[in-house]
Short mmCIF file of C-alpha atoms and ligand atoms in Angstrom, two decimals:
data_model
loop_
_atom_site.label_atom_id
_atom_site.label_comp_id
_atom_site.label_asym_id
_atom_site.label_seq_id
_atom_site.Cartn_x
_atom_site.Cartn_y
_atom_site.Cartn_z
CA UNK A 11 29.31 2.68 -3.16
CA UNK A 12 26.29 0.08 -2.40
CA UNK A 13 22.90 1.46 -2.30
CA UNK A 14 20.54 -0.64 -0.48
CA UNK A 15 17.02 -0.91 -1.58
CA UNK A 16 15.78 0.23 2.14
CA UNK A 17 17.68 0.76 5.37
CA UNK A 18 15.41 0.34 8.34
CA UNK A 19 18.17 0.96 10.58
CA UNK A 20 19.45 4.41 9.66
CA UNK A 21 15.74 5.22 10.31
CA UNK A 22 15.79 3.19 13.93
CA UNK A 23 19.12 3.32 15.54
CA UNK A 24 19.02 7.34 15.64
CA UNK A 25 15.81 6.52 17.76
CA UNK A 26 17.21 4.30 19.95
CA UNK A 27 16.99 6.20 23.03
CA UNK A 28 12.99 6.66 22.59
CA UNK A 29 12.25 3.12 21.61
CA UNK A 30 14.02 2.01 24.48
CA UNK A 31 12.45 3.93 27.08
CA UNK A 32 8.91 2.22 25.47
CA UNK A 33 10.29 -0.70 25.73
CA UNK A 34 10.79 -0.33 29.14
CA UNK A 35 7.94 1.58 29.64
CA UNK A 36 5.91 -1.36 28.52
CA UNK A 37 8.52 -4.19 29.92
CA UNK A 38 7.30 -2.46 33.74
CA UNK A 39 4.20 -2.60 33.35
CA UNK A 40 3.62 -5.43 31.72
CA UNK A 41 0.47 -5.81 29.99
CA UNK A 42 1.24 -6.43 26.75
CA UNK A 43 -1.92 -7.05 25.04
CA UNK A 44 -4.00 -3.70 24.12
CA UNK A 45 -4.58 -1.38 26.91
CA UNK A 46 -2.99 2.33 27.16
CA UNK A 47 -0.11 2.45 24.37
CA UNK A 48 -2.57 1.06 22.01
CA UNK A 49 -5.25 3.37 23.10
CA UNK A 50 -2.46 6.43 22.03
CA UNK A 51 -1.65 5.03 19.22
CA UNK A 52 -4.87 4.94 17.71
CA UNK A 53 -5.95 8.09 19.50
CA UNK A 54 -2.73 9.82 17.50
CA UNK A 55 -4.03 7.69 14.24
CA UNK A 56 -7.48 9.28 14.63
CA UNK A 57 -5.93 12.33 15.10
CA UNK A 58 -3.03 12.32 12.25
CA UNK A 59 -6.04 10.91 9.58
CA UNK A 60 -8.56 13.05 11.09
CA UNK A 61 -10.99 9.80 10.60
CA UNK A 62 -13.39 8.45 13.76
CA UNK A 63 -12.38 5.32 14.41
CA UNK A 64 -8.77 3.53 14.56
CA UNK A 65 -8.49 0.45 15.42
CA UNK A 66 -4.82 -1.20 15.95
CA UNK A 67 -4.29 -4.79 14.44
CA UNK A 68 -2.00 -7.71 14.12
CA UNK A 69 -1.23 -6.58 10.24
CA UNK A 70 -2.19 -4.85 7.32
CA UNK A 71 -3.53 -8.16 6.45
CA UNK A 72 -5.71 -8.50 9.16
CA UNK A 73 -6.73 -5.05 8.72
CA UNK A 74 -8.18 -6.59 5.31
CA UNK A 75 -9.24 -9.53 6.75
CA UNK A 76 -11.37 -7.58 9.60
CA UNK A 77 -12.47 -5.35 7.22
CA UNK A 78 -13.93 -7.66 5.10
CA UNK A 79 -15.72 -10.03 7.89
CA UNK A 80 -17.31 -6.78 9.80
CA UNK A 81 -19.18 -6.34 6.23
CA UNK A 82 -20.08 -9.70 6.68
CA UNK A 83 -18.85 -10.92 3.11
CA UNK A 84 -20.42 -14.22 2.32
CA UNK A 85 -18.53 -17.64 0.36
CA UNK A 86 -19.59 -16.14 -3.52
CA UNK A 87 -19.84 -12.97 -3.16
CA UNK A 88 -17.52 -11.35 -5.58
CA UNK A 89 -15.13 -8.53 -4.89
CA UNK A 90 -13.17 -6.64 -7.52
CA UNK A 91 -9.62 -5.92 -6.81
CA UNK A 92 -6.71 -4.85 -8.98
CA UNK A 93 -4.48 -7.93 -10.64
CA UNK A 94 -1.29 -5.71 -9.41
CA UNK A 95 -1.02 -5.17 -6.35
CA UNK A 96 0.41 -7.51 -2.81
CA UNK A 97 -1.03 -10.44 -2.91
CA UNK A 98 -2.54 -10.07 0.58
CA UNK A 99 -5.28 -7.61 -1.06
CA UNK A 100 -6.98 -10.55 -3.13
CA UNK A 101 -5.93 -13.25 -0.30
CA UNK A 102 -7.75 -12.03 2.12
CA UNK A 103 -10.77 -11.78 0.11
CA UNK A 104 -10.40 -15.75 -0.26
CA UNK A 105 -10.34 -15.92 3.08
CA UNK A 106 -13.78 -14.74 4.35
CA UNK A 107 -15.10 -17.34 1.63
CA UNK A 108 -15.68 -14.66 -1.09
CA UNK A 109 -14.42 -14.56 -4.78
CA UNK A 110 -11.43 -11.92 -6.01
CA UNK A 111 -12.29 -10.97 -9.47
CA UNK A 112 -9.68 -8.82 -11.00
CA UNK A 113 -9.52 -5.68 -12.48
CA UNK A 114 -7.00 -4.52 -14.49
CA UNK A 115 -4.80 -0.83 -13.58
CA UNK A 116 -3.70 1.98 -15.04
CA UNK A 117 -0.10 2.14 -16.83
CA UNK A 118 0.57 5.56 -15.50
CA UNK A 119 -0.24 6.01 -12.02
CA UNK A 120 -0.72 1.77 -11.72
CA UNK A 121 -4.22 1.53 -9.78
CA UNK A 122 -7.45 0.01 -10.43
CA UNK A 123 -9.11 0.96 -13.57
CA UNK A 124 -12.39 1.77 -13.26
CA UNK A 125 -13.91 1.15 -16.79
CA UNK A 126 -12.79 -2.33 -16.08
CA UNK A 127 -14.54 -2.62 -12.82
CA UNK A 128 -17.45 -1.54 -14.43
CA UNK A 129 -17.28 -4.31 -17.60
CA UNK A 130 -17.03 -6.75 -14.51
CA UNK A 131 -19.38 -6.08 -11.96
CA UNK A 132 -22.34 -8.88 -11.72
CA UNK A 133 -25.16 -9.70 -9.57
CA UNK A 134 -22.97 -10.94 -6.84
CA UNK A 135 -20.49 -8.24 -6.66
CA UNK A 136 -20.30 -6.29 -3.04
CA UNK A 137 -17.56 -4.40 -2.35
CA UNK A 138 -14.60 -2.99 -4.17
CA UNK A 139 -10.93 -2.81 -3.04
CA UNK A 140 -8.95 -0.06 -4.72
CA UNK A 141 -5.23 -0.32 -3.91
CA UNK A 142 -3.43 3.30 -3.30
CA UNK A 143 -0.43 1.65 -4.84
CA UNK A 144 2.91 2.32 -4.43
CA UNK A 145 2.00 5.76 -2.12
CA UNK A 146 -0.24 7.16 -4.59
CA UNK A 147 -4.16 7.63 -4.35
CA UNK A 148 -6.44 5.95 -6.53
CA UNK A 149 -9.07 7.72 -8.33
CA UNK A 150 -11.38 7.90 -5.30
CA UNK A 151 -13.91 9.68 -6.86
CA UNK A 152 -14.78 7.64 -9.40
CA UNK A 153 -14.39 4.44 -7.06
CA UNK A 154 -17.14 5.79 -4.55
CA UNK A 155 -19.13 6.90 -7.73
CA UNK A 156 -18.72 3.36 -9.32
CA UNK A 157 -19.80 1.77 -5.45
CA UNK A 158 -22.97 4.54 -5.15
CA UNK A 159 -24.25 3.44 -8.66
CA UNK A 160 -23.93 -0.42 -7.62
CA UNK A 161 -24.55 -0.19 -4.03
CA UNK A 162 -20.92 -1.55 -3.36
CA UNK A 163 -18.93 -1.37 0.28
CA UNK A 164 -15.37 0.05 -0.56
CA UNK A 165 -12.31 -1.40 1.49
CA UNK A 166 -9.33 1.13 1.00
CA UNK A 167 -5.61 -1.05 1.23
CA UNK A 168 -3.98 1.32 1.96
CA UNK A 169 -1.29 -0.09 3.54
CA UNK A 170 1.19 1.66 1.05
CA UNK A 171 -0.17 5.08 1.32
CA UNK A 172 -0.36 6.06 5.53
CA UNK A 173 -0.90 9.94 4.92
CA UNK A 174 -1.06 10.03 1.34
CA UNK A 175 -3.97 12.25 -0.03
CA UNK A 176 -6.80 12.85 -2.40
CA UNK A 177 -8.02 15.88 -2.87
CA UNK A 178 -7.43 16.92 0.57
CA UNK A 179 -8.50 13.51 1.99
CA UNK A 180 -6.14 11.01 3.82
CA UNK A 181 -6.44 7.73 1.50
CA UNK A 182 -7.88 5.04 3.73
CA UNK A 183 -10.39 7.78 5.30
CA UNK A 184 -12.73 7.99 2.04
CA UNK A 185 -14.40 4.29 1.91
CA UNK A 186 -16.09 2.45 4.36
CA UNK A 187 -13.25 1.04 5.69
CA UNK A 188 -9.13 1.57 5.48
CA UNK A 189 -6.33 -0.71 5.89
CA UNK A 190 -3.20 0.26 7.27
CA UNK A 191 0.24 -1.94 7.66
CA UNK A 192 3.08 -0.90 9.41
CA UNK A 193 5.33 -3.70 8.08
CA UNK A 194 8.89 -2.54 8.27
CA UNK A 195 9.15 -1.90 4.84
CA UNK A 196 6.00 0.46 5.34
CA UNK A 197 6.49 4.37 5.08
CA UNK A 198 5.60 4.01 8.99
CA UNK A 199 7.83 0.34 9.49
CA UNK A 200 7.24 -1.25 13.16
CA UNK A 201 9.84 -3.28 14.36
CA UNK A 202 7.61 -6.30 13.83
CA UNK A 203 4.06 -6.66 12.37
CA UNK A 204 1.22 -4.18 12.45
CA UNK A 205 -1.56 -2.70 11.32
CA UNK A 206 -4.40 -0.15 11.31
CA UNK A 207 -8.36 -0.02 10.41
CA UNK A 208 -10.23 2.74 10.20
CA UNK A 209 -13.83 3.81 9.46
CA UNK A 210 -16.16 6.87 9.84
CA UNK A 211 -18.81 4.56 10.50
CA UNK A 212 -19.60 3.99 14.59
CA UNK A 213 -21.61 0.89 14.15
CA UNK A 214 -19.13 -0.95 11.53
CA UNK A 215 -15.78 0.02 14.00
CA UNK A 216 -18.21 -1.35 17.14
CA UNK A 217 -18.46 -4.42 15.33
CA UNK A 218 -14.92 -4.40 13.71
CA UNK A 219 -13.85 -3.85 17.71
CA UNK A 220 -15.78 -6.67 18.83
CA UNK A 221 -14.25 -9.25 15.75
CA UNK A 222 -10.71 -7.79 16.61
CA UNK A 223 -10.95 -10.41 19.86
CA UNK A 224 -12.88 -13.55 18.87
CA UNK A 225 -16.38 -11.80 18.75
CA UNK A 226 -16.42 -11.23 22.49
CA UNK A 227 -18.22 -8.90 24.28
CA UNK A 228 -18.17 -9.06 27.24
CA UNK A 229 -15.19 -11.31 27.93
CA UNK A 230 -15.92 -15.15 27.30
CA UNK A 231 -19.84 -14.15 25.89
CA UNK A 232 -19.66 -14.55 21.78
CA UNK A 233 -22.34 -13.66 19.45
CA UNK A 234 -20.40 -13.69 16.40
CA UNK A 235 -17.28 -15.71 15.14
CA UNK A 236 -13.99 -13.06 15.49
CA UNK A 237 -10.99 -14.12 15.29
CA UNK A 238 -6.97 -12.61 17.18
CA UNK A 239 -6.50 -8.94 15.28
CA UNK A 240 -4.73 -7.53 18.46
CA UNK A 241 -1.82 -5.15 17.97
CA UNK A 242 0.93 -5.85 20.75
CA UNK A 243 1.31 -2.98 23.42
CA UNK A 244 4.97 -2.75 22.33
CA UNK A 245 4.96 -2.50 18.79
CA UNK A 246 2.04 0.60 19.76
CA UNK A 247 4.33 2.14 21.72
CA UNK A 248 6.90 1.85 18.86
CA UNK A 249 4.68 3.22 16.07
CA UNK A 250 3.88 6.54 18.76
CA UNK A 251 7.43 7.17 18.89
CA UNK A 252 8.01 6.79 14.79
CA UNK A 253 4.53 8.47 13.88
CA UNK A 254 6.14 11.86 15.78
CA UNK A 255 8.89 11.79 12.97
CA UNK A 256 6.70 10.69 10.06
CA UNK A 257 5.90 13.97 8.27
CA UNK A 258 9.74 14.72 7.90
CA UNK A 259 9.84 10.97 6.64
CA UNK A 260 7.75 11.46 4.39
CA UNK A 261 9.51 14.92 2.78
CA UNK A 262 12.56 13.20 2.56
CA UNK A 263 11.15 10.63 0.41
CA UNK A 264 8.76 13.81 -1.63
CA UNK A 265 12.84 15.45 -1.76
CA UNK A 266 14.53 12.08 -3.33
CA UNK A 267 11.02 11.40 -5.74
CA UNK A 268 12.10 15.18 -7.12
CA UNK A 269 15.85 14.44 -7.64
CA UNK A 270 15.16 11.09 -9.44
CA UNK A 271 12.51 13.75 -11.35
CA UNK A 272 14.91 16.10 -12.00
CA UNK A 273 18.18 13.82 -12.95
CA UNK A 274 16.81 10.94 -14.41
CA UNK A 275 14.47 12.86 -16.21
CA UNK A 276 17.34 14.76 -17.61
CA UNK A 277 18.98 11.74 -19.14
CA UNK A 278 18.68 10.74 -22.86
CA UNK A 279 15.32 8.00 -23.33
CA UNK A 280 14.04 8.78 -20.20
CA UNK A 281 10.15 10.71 -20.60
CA UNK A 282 7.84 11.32 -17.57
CA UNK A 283 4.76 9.38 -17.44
CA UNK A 284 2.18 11.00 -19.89
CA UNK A 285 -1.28 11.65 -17.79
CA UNK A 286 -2.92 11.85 -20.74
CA UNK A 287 -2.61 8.50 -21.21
CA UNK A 288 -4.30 7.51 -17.62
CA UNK A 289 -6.75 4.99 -17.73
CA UNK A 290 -8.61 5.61 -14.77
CA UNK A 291 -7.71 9.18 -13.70
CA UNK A 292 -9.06 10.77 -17.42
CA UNK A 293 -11.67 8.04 -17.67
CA UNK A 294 -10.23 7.36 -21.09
CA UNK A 295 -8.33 4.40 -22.75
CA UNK A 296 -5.84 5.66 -25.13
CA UNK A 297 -3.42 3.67 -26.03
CA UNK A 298 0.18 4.56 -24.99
CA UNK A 299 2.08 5.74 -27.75
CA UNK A 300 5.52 6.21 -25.79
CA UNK A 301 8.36 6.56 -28.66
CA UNK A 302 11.70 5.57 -28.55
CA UNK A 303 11.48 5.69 -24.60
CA UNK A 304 13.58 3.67 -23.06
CA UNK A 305 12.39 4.63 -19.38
CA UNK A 306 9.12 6.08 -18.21
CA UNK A 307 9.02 7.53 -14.84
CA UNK A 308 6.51 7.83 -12.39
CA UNK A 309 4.40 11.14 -11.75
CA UNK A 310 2.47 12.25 -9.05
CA UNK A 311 -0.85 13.67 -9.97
CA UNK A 312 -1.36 17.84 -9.11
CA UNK A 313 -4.38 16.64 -6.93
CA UNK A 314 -2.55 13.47 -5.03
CA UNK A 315 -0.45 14.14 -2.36
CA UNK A 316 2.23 11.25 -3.09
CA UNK A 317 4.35 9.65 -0.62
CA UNK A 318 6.33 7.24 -2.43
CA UNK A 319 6.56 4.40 -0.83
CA UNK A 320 8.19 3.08 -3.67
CA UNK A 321 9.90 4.57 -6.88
CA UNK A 322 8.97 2.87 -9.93
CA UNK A 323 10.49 3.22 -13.49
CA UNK A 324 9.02 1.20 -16.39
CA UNK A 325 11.81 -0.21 -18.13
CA UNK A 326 10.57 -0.28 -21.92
CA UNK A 327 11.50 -2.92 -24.65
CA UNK A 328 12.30 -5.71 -22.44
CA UNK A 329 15.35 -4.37 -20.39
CA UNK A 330 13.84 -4.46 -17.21
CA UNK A 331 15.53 -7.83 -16.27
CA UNK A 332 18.92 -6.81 -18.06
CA UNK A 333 18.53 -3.35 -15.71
CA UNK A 334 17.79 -4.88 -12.22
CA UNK A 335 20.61 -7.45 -12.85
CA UNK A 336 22.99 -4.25 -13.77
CA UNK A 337 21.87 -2.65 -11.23
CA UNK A 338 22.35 -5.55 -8.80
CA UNK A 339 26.30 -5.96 -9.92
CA UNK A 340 27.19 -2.52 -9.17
CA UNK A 341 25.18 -2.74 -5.69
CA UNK A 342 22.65 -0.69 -6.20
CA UNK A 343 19.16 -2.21 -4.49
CA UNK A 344 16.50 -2.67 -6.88
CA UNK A 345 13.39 -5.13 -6.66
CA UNK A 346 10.63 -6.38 -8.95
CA UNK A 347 7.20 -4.77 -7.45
CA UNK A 348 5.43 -7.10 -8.84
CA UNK A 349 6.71 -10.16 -11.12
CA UNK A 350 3.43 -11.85 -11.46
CA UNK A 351 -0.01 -10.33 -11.04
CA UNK A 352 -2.78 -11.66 -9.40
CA UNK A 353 -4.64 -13.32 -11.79
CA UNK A 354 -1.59 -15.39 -12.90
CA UNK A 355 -1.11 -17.00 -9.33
CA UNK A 356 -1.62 -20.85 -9.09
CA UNK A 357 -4.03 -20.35 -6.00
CA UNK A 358 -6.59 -17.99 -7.68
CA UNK A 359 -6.62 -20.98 -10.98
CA UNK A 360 -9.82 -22.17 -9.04
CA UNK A 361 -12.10 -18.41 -9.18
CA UNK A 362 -14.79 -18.48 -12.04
CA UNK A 363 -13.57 -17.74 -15.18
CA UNK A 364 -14.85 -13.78 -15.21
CA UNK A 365 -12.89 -13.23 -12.38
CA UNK A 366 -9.56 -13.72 -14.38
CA UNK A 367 -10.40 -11.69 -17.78
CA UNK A 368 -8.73 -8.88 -19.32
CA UNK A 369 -5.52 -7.93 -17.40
CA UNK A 370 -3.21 -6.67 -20.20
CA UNK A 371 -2.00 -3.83 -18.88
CA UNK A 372 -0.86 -5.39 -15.54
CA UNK A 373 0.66 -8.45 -17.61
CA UNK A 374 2.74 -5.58 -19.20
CA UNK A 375 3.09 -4.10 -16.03
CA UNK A 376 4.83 -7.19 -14.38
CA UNK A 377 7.06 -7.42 -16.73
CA UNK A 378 8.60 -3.81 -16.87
CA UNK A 379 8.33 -2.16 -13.50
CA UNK A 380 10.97 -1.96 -11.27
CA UNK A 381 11.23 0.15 -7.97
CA UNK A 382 14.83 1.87 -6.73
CA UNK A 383 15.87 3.19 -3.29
CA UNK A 384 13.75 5.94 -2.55
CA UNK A 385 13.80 5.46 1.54
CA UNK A 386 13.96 8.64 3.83
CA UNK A 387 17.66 8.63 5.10
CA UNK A 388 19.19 8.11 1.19
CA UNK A 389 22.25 10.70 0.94
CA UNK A 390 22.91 12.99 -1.77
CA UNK A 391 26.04 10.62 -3.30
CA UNK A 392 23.99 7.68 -3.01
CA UNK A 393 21.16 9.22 -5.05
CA UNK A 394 23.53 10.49 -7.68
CA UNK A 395 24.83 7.16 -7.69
CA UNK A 396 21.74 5.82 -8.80
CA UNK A 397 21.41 8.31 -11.39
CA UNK A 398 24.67 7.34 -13.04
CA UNK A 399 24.47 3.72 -12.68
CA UNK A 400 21.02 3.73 -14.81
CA UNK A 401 23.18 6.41 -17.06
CA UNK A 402 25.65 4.24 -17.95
CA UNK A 403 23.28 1.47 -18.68
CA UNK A 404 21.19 3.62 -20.86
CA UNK A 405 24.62 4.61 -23.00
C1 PLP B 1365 2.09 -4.72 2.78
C2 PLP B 1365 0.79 -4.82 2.11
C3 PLP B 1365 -0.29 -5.51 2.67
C4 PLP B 1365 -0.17 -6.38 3.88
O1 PLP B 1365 0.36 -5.80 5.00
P1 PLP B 1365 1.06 -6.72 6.12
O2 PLP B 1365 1.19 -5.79 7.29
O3 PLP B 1365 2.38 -7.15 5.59
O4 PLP B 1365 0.17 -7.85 6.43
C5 PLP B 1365 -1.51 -5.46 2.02
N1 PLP B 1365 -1.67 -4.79 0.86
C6 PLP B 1365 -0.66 -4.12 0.28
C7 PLP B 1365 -0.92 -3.37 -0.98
C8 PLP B 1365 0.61 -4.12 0.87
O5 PLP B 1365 1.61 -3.47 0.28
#
C-alpha cells in the first residue's frame, strides 16, 4: 500500500462544497484584492491567536520580509537565525540589506540554541529570528530574555507552527512580530500562496499595514518605500473555510505523532529523544551519549503544545540515506527536512566570516533527519504500514 508523504486532497475534496460556494462568493462580487474576506480572515486570525493585529499577506515569506522592513532593518545590521531551518527565514533577511548570522539548534527539539546566539551577538546585531520548527515552540523564554538583555526585536517564523503553544501562548504571538504561511504543505495549506503577520504592537502593524501596499497612505501619497504583500480575496475566503476545521486537523496529526510514539517506540533500536540532552530548553550542552540507537524520535516538550507539522526521526550511524531510499521502494513518502543547512548554501558564501561559525549540530542534523507522513487524514493501515516498513529495515 503507498503512503504518500502529504495528501492535500483528502483534506480538500471533502470540502468541496464550501470552497466552492467562496469561490463563487468571491467570483460575484468581484473584488479580488483585500476587502471583506480578508478582513474575516484576519478578524478569525486575531481571534483564533488571541493577538491584536493580523495582517493577511502574499506568503510566509513576505510575512518575513514585511516583518523585517516595518523594523526598519538597515544593509549590516546583523540578525541571528538558526542554520536549520527553510531557507526563506535567512533569505529574507538578505533581502532588506541586512546580514544572517547563524546560530546553531538543538539536537532534540531542533531550534535555535541560545548559548550560541549569545557567543554571537556583536555591536550590530538587532533582531533575532527563532524558528518554531517543525510545529514545535522554541524556547521563548529564553529568546525574549536573550533580546531584553541586548535590546534585540524578535521576528517569530512561525510559519510551521499556526496554533502551536508555549506555555499557554500561541507561537508567533510572543515577539514583536509573527510570521505565518499557509503554503499547502502548511498545517493550515491554501490552495495557493499565503501568509499571516501578526503583532501586539499598534504602531508597528500601522506601519506593517501601510508597507503591505507600496507605502501608501492614502492611495497614490508614499512616505515610505513598501512593496505588494496583499493576500488575494479568494485564497482568504479559502483559509476561513479550512481555519473552521483546523483544531480537529491538528488532533489528528497530535493522534498519528502518539501512534508513531507508541509503535515505533516499541521497536528494537528505537529510544525517544532524551530532554536531558536539550541544548536550549535546559540551557545546558551535554553531549549526546545515545547508545546503540539506531533511531531517535522526536518528543514534544510537557510545556509545548506540538502540532507536528512534520515527524522527524534521526536516523543514527549513517542510515538515513539507505532508510529514505527503502522507504521510497516500498512507497512509503519520506523527505529530507533539511539536506543542507544554511550556512552551507552557496548564496550566504559572501556574509562575514562570524556569521558562518560553529554549526555542528545542524551539520549532523542535515545529515540524519528525515520526516514521514504524519498529515491529518493518514488511516490506521497506512500508519501501521509505516511502522513495519521501518521494522523490517531495522531487522
Ligand atoms: C514555509 C516556510 C516559510 C515560507 O513560507 P512561504 O509561504 O512558502 O513563503 C518560511 N519559514 C519556514 C520555516 C517555512 O517552513
Amino acid at each position: 500500500m503507498a503512503v504518500p508523504l502529504l495528501d492535500v486532497n483528502a483534506q480538500n475534496h471533502p470540502l468541496e462544497a464550501e470552497l466552492t460556494a467562496a469561490f463563487q462568493r468571491v467570483l460575484k462580487h468581484g473584488m479580488f484584492i483585500l476587502g471583506k474576506e480578508v478582513d474575516t480572515l484576519e478578524a478569525e486570525m486575531r481571534e483564533f491567536l488571541g493577538v491584536k493585529h493580523a495582517l493577511g499577506v502574499s506568503s510566509g515569506t513576505d510575512a518575513l520580509v514585511l516583518a523585517l522592513m516595518a523594523l526598519d532593518l538597515q544593509p549590516g545590521d546583523e540578525v541571528l537565525c538558526p542554520a536549520f531551518t527553510f531557507f526563506a527565514t535567512a533569505g529574507s533577511v538578505s533581502r532588506v540589506g541586512a546580514v544572517p548570522v547563524f546560530v546553531d539548534v538543538c539536537p532534540i527539539c531542533f531550534n535555535i540554541d541560545i548559548n550560541d546566539a549569545k557567543a554571537k551577538i556583536t555591536s550590530r546585531t538587532k533582531a533575532i529570528m527563532p524558528v518554531h520548527l517543525f510545529g514545535q515552540s522554541a524556547d521563548m523564554d529564553a529568546v525574549q530574555a536573550l533580546a531584553t538583555e541586548h535590546g534585540l526585536r524578535v521576528i517569530e517564523d512561525a510559519a510551521q507552527s499556526l496554533g502551536a503553544a508555549y506555555k499557554g501562548k500561541q507561537t508567533g504571538t510572543i515577539g514583536d512580530f509573527g510570521c505565518y504561511s499557509f503554503f499547502p504543505s502548511k498545517n493550515l495549506g491554501g490552495l495557493g500562496d499565503a501568509g499571516l503577520l501578526v503583532t501586539n504592537d499598534e504602531k508597528l502593524a500601522e506601519y506593517a499595514k501601510i508597507l503591505r501596499v507600496h507605502g501608501s497612505a492614502p492611495k497614490y501619497y508614499h512616505h515610505y518605500i513598501g512593496g505588494n504583500f496583499r493576500i488575494d480575496a479568494l485564497q482568504a475566503a479559502f483559509l476561513s473555510v479550512k481555519l473552521k476545521h483546523y483544531n480537529g486537523y491538528t488532533a489528528y496529526r497530535q493522534a498519528n505523532a502518539s501512534f508513531y510514539q507508541e509503535h515505533l517506540g516499541a521497536l528494537p533500536g528505537v529510544v525517544q529523544a532524551d530532554p536531558a540532552h536539550c541544548k536550549c530548553m535546559t540551557a545546558q550542552s551535554a553531549a549526546l551519549a545515545e547508545s546503540k540507537a539506531k533511531v531517535v524520535l522526536p518528543i514534544s516538550y510537557e510545556h509545548n503544545t506540538h502540532i507536528w507539522n512534520q515527524y522527524t526521526i534521526r536516523v543514527l550511524n549513517g542510515q538515513r540515506d539507505a532508510l529514505r531510499d527503502f522507504l521510497w521502494s516500498k512507497k512509503i513518502g519520506c523527505e529530507v527536512y533539511y539536506p543542507v543547512t544554511l550556512d552551507q548554501q552557496k548564496c550566504f558564501a559572501n556574509v562575514p566570516p562570524h556569521a558562518l561559525q560553529g554549526c555542528e549540530v545542524s551539520h549532523q542534523l542535515a545529515a540524519e533527519v528525515l520526516s514521514i507522513p504524519i498529515y491529518p487524514e493518514l488511516n490506521e493501515a497506512q500508519k501501521q504500514e509505516v511502522v513495519d516498513t521501518i521494522a523490517e529495515f531495522l531487522a
